[in-house]
C-alpha positions as a Python dict, from the first residue, in 0.01 Angstrom:
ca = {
    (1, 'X'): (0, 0, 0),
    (2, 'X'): (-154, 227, -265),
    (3, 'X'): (144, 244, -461),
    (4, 'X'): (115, -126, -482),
    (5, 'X'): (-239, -117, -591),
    (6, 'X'): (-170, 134, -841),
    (7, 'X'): (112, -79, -991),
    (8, 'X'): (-147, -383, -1014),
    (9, 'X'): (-395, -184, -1214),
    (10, 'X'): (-127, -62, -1410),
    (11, 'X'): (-43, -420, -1478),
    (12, 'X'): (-413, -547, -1572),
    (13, 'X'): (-427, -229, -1796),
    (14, 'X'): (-101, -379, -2004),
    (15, 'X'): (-275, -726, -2005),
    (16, 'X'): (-582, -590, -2111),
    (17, 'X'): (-396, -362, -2419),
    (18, 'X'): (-241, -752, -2499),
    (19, 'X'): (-532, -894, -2518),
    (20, 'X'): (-684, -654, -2740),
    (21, 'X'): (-427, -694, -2988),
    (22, 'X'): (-454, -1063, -2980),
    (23, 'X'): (-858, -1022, -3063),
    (24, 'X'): (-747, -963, -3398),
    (25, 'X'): (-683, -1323, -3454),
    (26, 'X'): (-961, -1467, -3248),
    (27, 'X'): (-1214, -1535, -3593),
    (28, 'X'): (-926, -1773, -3674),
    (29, 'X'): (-1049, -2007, -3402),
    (30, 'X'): (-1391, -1945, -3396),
    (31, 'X'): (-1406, -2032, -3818),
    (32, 'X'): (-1200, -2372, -3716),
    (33, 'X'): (-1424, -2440, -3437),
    (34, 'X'): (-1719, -2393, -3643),
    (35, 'X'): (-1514, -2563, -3967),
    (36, 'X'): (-1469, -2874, -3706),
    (37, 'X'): (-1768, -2923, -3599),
    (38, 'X'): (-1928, -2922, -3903),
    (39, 'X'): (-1689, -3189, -4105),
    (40, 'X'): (-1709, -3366, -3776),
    (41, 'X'): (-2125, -3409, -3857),
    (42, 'X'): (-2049, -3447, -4221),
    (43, 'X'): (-1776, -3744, -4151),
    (44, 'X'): (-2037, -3900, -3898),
    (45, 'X'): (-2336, -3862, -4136),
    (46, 'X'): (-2124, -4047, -4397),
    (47, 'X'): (-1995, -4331, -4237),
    (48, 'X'): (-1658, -4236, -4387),
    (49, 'X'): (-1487, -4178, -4125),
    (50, 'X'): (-1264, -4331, -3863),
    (51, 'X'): (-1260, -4359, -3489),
    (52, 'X'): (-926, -4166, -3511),
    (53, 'X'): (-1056, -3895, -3769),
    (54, 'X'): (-1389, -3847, -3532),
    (55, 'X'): (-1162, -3817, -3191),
    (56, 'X'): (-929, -3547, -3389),
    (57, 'X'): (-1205, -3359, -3516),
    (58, 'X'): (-1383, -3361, -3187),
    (59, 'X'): (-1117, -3237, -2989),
    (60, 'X'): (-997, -2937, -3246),
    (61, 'X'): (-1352, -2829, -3195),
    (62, 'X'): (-1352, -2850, -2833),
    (63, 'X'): (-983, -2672, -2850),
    (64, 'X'): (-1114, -2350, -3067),
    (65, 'X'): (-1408, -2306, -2916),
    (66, 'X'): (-1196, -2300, -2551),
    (67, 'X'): (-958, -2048, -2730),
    (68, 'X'): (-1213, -1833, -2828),
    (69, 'X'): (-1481, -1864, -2533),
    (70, 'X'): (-1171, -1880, -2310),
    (71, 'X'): (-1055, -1538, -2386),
    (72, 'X'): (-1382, -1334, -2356),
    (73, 'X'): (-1391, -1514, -1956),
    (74, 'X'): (-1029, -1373, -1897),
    (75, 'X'): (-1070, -1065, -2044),
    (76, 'X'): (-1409, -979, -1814),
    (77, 'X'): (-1242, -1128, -1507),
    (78, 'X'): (-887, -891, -1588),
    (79, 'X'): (-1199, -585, -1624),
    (80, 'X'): (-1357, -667, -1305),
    (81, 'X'): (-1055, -717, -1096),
    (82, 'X'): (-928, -342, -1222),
    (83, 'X'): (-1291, -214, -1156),
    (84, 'X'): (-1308, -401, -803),
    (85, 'X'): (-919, -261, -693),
    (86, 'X'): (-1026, 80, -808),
    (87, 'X'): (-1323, 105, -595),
    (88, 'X'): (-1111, -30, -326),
    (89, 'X'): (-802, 228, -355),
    (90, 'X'): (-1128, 469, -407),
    (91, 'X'): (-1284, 388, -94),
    (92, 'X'): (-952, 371, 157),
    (93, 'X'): (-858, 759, 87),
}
């Protein structure tokens, strides 16, 4: 049963090392979710815009900021799940 914890933390330790190398390209989304949202108030401000130009930028903004917010709530569950199985392999010695 321990070996099969170990193996678990040893997996959420390779996700985590993953994830860290994808963090690299995380300011990609959160500059288009911020780029989004602001031609998205420009476009509205204007009246240039149409329904379908509105919709698209609405939902790229919604989709980056998911990326990016999305990745920070994965990354602290992977942390606490290592941290919780620890304790637990820790406290059935």
């Amino acid at each position: 049963m321990r070996a099969i914890g170990y193996l678990l933390v040893m997996i959420v330790n390779l996700l985590i090392i993953i994830m860290n190398i994808f963090k690299l390209f995380l300011f990609v989304f959160r500059f288009l979710g911020y780029f989004f949202l602001i031609m998205l108030v420009i476009f509205y401000a204007t009246n240039t815009a149409s329904k379908k130009m509105l919709i698209s930028h609405l939902t790229s903004t919604i989709f980056c900021f998911a990326i990016f917010y999305g990745y920070y709530f994965i990354l602290d569950f992977l942390i606490g799940f290592k941290e919780g199985l620890l304790k637990s392999l820790e406290n059935n010695k």
